[in-house]
C-alpha positions in Angstrom: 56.3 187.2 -207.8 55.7 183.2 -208.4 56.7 183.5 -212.1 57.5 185.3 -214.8 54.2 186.5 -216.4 52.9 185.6 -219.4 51.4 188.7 -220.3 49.6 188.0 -223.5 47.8 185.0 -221.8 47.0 187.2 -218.5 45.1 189.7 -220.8 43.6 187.3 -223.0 41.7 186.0 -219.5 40.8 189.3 -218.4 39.6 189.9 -221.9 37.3 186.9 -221.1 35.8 188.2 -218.3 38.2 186.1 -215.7 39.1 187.3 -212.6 43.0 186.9 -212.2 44.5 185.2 -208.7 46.6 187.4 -206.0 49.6 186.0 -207.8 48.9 186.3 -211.3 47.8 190.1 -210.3 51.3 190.7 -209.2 52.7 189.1 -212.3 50.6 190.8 -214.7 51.9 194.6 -212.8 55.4 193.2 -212.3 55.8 192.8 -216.1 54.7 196.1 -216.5 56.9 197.9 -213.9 59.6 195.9 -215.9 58.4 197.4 -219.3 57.8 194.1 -220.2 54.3 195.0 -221.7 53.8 196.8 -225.0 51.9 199.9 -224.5 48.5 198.5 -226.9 48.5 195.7 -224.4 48.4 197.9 -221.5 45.8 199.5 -222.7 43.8 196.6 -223.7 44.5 195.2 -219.8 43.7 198.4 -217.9 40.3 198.5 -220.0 38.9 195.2 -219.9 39.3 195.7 -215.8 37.9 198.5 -216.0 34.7 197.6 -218.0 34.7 194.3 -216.3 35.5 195.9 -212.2 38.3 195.4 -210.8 38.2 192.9 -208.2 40.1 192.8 -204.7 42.4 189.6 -205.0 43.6 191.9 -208.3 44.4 194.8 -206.4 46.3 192.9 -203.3 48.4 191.5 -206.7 48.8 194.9 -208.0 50.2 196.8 -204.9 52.7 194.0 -203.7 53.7 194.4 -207.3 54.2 198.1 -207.1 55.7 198.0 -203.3 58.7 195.4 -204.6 59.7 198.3 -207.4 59.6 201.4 -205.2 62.2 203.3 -203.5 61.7 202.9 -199.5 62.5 205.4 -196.8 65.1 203.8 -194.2 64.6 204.3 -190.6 61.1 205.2 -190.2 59.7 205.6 -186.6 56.9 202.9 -185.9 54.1 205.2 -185.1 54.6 207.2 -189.2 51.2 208.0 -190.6 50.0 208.8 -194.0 47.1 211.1 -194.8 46.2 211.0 -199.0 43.6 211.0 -201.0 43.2 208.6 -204.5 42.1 211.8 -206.3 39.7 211.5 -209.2 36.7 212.7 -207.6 36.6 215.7 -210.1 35.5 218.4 -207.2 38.7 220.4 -207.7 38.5 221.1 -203.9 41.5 223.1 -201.7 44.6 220.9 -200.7 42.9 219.4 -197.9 45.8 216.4 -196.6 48.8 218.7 -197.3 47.5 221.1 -195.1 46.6 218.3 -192.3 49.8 217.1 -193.0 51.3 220.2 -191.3 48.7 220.3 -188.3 50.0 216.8 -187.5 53.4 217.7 -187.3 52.5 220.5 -185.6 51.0 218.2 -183.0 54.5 216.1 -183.3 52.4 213.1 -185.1 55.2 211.8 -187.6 54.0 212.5 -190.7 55.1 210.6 -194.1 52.5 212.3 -197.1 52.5 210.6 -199.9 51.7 213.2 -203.5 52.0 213.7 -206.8 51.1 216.3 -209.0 47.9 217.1 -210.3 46.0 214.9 -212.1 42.3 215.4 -211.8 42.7 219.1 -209.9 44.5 222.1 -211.0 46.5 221.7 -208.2 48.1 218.5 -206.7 50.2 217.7 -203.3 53.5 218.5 -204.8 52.3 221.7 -207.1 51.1 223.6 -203.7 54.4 222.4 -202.2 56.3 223.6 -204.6 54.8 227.2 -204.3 55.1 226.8 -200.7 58.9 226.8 -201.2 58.7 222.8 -200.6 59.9 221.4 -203.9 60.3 217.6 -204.4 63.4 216.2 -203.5 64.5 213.0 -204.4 66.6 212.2 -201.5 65.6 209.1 -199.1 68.1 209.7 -196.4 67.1 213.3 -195.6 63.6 212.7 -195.9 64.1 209.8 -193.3 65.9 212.4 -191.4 63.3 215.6 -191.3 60.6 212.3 -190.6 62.6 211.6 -187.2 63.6 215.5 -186.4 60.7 217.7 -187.7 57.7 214.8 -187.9 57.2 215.6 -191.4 58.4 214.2 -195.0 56.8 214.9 -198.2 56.9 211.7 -200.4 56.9 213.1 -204.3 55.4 209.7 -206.5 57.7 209.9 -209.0 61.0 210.0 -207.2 59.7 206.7 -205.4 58.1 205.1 -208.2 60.5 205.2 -211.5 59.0 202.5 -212.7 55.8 203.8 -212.7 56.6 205.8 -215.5 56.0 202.7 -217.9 52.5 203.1 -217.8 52.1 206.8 -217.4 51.8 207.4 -221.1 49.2 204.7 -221.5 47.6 206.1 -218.6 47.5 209.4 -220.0 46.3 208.4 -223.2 43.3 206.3 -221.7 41.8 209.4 -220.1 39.7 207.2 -217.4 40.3 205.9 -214.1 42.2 202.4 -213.7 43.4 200.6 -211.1 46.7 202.7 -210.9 44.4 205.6 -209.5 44.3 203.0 -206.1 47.7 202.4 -206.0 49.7 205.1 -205.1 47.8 205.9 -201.7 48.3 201.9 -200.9 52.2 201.8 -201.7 53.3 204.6 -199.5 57.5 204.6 -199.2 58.0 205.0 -196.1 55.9 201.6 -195.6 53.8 203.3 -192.5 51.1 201.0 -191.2 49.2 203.8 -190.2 46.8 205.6 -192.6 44.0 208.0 -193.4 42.6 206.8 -196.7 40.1 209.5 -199.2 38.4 207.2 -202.1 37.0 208.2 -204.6 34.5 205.5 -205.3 32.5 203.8 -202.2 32.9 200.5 -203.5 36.5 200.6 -202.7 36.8 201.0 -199.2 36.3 197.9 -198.2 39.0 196.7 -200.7 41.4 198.9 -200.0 41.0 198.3 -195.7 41.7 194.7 -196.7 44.3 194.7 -198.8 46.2 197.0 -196.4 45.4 194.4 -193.4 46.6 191.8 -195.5 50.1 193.4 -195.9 50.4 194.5 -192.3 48.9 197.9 -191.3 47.4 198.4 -188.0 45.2 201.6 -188.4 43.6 202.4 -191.5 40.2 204.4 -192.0 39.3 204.9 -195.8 36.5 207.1 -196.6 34.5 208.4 -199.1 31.9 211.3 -198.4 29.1 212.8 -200.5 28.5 216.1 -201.4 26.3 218.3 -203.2 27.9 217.7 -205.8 28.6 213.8 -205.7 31.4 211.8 -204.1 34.5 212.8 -202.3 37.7 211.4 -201.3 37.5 213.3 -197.9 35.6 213.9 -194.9 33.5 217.4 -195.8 30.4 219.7 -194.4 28.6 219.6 -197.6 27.7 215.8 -196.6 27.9 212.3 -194.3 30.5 210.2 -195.4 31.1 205.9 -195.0 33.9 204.8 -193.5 35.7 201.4 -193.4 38.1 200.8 -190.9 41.2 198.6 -189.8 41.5 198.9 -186.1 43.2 196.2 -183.4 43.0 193.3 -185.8 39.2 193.9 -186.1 36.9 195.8 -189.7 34.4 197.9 -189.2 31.9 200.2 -190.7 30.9 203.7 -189.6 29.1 206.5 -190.9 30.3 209.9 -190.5 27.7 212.4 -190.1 29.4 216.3 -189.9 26.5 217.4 -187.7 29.0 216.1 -184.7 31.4 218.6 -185.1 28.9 220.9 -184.2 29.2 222.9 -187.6 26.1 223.6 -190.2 26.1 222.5 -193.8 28.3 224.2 -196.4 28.4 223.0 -199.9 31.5 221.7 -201.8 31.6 225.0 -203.3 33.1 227.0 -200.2 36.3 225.1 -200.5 36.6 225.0 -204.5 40.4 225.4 -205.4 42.3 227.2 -208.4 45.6 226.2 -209.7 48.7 226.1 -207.6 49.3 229.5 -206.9 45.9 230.5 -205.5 46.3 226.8 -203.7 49.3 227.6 -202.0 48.1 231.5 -200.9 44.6 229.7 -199.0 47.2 227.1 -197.4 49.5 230.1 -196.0 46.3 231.9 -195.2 45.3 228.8 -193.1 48.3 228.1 -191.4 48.4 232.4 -190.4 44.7 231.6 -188.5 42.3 232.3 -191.1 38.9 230.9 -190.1 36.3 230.0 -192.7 35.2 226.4 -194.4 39.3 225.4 -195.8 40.0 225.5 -191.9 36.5 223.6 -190.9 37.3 221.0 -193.9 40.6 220.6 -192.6 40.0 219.9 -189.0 37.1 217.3 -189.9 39.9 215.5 -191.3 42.6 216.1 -188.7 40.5 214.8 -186.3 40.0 211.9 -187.8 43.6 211.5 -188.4 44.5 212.0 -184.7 42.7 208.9 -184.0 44.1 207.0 -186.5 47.5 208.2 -185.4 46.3 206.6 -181.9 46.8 209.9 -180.0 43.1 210.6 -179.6 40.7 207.7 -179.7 37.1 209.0 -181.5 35.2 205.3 -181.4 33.2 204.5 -178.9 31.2 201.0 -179.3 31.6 200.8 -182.9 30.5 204.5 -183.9 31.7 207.8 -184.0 32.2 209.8 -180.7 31.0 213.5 -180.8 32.0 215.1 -177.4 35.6 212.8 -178.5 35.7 214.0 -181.9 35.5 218.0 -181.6 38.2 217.2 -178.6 40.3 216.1 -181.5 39.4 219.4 -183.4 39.8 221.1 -180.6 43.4 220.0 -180.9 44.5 220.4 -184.7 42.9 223.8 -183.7 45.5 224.8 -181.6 48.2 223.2 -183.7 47.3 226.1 -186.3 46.3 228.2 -183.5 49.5 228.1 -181.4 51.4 228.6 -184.6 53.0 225.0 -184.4 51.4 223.9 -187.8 53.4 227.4 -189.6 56.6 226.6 -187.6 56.3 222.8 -189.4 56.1 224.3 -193.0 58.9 227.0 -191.8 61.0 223.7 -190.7 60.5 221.8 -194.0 61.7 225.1 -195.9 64.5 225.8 -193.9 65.4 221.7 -194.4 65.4 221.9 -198.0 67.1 225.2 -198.5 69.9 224.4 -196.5 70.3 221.3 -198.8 70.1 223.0 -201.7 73.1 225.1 -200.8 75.1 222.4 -199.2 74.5 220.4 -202.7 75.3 223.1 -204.8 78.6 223.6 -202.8 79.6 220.0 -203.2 79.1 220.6 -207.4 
């Protein structure tokens, strides 16, 4: 942060029509992570970007604002990945990156997922957790630990983003999509440089990708598919999907086309999701071997994470490999196949029960 921000006179600009600098970005979202900024000014800021468009220099402001307030992981291996979505595409679909999330670490690709509850679904990253018998747990030392011994950590938002709860009434209230709906996937705590990106607006992408490269990832794909029934933050059969990508210092642009998995067309419908309970039973489901679209969806997406994890490259010459990107599936297959992506969820319960009873003993 260069200075402390002058609020009123950062959304009086914005209100004009200006586009604010990197820096006075971070000092406008500094001041409100602070709680600097009076909840009618908020709201006056978050709606004139959003009838105006946010712009990219104003997002790179925005997340390096957010990053200096949240609560890191220590001791993260190098290689950590994060698979999330932004949310807000409104398709209420199953929990597709929670349950890639345990394929991965079935594979013994560390994991670090980043979730929140539910917002635009019925049922969000830490709601299906939570019926899995994986409730949040606001601890950074032992989810550093089950990172480094079991490849996986789920990251609840709010334990890692207190300050976030400044704006969460105005947010609320608003009812529409800001620019906080970009920034949790973006400010991941356990600061992997590694990550598997859904969007839920195509414009985006590209933003996103270089605000990432700017604060020093490696490997980032964000996506944004179509569907039958309009835009998704994930890679799915009911449509192709555009991809923007951060690989070896270099961004590209692909198109995803689902036909190379070798799989026919099956609308967004086929993986519709209910609330946490019937969530969390199609996840267990999944894990036991079930076959049908949730398992197709979810392998689309593995694969594509395996590559960005750099244990399976997919990109051949700028595009999409097809022979390389069913070998991918072929291996988040037998991650649920072998039972390795079960024994991961069975690890992370085990983990947290066995801290739940060594807590209460110390009380």
């Amino acid at each position: 942060m260069t200075e402390k921000a002058d609020f009123p006179s950062l959304l009086r600009r914005v209100a004009d029509g200006s586009i604010l600098t990197t820096d006075d970005a971070e000092n406008a979202f500094s001041a409100i992570m602070a709680g600097e900024v009076e909840p009618a000014q908020l709201a006056a800021f978050l709606t004139a970007l959003k009838m105006r468009g946010e712009a990219a220099d104003e997002l790179t402001g925005a997340v390096q604002a957010v990053r200096r307030y949240m609560t890191v992981l220590p001791d993260v291996p190098a290689d950590t990945l994060d698979v999330c979505g932004t949310g807000g595409d409104g398709l209420g679909t199953l929990n597709v990156s929670t349950a890639v999330a345990f394929v991965l670490a079935g594979l013994g690709i560390p994991v670090a997922k980043h979730g929140n509850r539910a917002l635009s679904s019925r049922s969000g990253a830490t709601d299906v957790l939570e019926k899995l018998g994986v409730p949040p747990i606001d601890d950074p030392a032992f989810q550093s630990a089950q990172l480094r011994e079991n490849h996986l950590a789920f990251l609840a938002a709010p334990f890692h983003h207190p300050a976030m709860r400044h704006a969460a009434p105005v947010r609320k209230a608003l009812g529409f999509r800001t620019l906080f709906n970009l920034l949790g996937p973006l400010c991941n705590p356990a600061q992997v440089q590694r990550q598997l990106i859904g969007v839920f607006d195509v414009r985006w992408c590209e933003p996103v990708v270089r605000t990432l490269a700017s604060l020093g990832s490696t490997h980032v794909w964000a996506v944004h598919g179509t569907t039958d029934e309009g835009g998704s933050d994930e890679l799915t059969l009911a449509g192709s999907a555009e991809i923007v990508s951060l690989e070896n210092g270099t961004i590209n642009r692909m198109t995803f086309d689902p036909s190379i998995a070798g799989m026919s067309f099956t609308p967004i419908s086929a993986i519709r999701g209910g609330d946490s309970n019937a969530n969390a039973k199609a996840l267990t489901a999944l894990l036991e071997g079930v076959h049908g679209p949730y398992r197709d969806t979810v392998l689309l997406n593995a694969a594509a994470a395996i590559h960005v994890a750099g244990r399976g490259n997919i990109v051949h010459n700028g595009a999409i490999d097809a022979q390389a990107f069913r070998n991918n599936m072929a291996l988040a297959a037998r991650s649920i196949d072998d039972g390795h992506a079960r024994t991961a969820l069975e690890r992370a319960r085990i983990a947290i029960a066995s801290l739940t009873k060594t807590n209460a003993g110390l009380s």
